Coordinates of C-alpha atoms in Angstrom, one line a residue:
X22 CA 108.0 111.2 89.9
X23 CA 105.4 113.7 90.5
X24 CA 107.3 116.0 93.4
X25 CA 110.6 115.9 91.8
X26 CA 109.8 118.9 89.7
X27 CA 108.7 120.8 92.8
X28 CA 111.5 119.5 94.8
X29 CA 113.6 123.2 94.8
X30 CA 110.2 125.2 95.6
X31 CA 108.7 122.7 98.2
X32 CA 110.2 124.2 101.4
X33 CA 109.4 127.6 100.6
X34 CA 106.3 126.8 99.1
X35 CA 105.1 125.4 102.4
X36 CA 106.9 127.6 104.6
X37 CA 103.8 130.0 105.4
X38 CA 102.2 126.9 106.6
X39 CA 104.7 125.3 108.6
X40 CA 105.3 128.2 110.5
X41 CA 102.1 128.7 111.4
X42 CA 100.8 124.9 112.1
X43 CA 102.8 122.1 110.7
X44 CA 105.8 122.7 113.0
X45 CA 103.6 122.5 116.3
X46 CA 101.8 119.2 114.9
X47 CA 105.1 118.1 113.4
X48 CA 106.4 118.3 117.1
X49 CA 103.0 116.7 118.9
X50 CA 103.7 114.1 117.1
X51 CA 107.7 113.5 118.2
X52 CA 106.0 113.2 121.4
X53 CA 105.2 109.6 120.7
X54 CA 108.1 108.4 118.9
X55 CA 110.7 106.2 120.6
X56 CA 113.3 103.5 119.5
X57 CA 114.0 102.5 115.8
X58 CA 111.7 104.9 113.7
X59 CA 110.8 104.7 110.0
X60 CA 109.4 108.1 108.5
X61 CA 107.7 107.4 105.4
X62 CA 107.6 109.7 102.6
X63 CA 110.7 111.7 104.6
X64 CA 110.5 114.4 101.7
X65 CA 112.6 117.0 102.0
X66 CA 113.4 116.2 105.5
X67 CA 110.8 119.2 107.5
X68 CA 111.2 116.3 110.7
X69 CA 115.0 115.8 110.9
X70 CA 115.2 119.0 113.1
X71 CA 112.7 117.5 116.0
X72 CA 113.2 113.9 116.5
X73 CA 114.6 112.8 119.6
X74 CA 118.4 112.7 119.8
X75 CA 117.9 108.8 121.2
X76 CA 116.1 107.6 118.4
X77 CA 117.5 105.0 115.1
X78 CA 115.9 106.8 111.9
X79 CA 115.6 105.1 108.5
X80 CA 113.5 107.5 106.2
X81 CA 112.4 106.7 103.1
X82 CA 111.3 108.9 100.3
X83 CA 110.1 108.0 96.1
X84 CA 111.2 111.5 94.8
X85 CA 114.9 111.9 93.9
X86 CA 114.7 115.2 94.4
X87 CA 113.1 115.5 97.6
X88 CA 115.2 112.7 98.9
X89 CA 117.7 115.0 97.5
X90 CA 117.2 117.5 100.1
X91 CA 116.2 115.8 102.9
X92 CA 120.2 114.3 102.1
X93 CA 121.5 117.8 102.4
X94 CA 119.4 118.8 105.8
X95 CA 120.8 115.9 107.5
X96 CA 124.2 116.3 106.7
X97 CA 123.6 119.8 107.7
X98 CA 121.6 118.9 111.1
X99 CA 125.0 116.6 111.9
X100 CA 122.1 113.6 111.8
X101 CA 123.0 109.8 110.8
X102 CA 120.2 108.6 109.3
X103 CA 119.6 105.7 106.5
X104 CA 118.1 107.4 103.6
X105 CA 116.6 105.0 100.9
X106 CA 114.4 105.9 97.7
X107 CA 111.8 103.8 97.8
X108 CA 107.6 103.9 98.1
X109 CA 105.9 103.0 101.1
X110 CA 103.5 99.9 98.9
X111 CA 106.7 97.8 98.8
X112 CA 109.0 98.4 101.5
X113 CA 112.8 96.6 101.4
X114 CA 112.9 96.1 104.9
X115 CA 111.9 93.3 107.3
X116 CA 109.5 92.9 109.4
X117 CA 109.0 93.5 112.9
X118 CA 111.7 96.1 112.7
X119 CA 110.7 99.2 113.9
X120 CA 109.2 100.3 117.3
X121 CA 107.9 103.4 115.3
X122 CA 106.9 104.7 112.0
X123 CA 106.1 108.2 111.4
X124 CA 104.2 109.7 108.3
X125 CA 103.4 113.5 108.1
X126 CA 101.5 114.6 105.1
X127 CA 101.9 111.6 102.8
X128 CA 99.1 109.0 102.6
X129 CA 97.3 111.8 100.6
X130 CA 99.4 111.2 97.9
X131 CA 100.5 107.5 97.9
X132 CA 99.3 105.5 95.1
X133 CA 98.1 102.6 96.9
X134 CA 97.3 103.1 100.4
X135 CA 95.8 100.3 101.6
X136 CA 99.0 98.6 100.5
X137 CA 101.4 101.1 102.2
X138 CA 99.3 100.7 105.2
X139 CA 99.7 97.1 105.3
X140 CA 103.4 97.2 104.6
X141 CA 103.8 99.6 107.6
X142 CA 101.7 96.7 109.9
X143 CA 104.2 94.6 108.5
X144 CA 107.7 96.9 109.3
X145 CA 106.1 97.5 112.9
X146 CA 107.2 95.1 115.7
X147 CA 104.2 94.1 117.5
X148 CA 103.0 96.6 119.8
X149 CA 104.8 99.4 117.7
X150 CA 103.4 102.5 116.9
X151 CA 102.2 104.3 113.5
X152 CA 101.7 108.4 114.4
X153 CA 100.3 110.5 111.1
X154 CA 99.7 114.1 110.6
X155 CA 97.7 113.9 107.7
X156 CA 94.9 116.0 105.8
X157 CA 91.4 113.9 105.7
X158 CA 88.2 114.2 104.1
X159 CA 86.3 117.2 105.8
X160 CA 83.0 116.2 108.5
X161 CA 81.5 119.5 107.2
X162 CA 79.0 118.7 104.5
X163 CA 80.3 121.8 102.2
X164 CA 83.7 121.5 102.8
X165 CA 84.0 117.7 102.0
X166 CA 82.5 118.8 98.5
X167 CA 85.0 121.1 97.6
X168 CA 87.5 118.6 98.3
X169 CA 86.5 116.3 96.2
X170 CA 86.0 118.7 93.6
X171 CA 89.5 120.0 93.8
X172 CA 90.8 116.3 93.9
X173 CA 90.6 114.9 90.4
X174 CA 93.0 118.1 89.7
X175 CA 95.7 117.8 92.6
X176 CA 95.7 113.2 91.7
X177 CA 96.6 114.7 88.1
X178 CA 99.0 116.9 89.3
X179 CA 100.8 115.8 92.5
X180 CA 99.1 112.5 93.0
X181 CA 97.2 114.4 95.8
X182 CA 93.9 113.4 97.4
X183 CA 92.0 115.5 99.5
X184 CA 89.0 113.5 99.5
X185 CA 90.6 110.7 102.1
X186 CA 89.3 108.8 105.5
X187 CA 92.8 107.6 106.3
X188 CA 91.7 106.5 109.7
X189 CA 89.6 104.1 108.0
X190 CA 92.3 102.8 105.3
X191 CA 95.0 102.4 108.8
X192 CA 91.8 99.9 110.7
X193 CA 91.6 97.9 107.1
X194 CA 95.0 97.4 107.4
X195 CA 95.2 95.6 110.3
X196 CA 96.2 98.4 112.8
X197 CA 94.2 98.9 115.7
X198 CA 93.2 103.2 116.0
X199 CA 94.5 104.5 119.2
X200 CA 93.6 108.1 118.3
X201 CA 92.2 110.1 115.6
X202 CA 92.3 114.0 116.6
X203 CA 91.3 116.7 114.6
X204 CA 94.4 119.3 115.0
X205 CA 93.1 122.4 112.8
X206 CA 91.7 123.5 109.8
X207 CA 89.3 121.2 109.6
X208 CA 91.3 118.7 107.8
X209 CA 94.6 117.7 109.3
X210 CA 94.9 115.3 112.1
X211 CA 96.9 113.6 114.1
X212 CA 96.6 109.7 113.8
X213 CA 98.1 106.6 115.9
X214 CA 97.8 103.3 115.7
X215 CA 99.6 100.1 117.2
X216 CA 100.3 97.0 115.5

């Protein structure tokens, strides 16, 4: 698995950025979650600390590693939540189970993800809610080319694609776009959708 290498550097690798943005989106975003909640691609756990106390978590994450830590930050945090290694393209879970899924920073990197998409329509109960922070494809001309020239590298590397409309990937999935709003840096934004 691509991020298990990286697992031990992760967090402080992306701590400059957190602190500065991610932890403000991150929390924008718990501002829409409610009920049972699946976080895909749970990582090394950077959401445990700001969910709602009144929430049911399951998270799942493919990385040993990074599951690995997100393991340790719960138990730390005091937080029972259902940790499972798995990818989001073929989820072990029903469906119609959860009122809530939650993916920050991980359809840039999933394999398949049209299929993940379409196995979180599944997961949701109807009328649930899908809330991303993810990093997109660019509308500035210039920018957009540079992403797609660093791309080829970071899919070799981490699996990572900065080249994405995932907006449009969530509507070809079957969910209908409740809000796609560009949060800063001219990439990242914040992305619902209901089943």
């Amino acid at each position: 698995m691509a991020y298990d290498w990286v697992a031990a550097l992760y967090d402080p690798l992306i701590r400059p950025l957190e602190k500065r943005y991610l932890v403000p989106w991150r929390q924008e975003l718990m501002r829409h979650v409610h009920g049972t909640v699946l976080e895909v691609g749970i990582g090394t756990g950077a959401n445990l600390g700001l969910y709602p106390a009144t929430i049911a978590l399951t998270g799942i994450e493919p990385s040993s590693g990074m599951l690995e830590h997100a393991r340790q930050k719960a138990h730390r945090l005091g937080l029972s939540v259902d940790l499972r290694q798995e990818g989001v393209e073929r989820l072990d879970l029903p469906s119609d189970r959860f009122d809530t899924v939650v993916s920050t920073l991980v359809f840039c990197a999933v394999r398949d993800p049209l299929a993940g998409l379409s196995e979180v329509r599944r997961v949701l109960k109807p009328g649930g809610t899908l809330v991303m922070l993810e990093h997109t494809r660019s509308c500035r001309y210039c920018l957009n080319l540079l992403l797609r020239a660093v791309t080829p590298a970071t899919a070799a590397l981490f699996g990572e694609h900065f080249d994405r409309a995932t907006a449009d990937t969530v509507q070809e999935a079957g969910l209908t776009l409740v809000e796609n709003r560009l949060l800063g840096l001219e990439i990242f934004h914040l992305i619902r959708a209901t089943k």
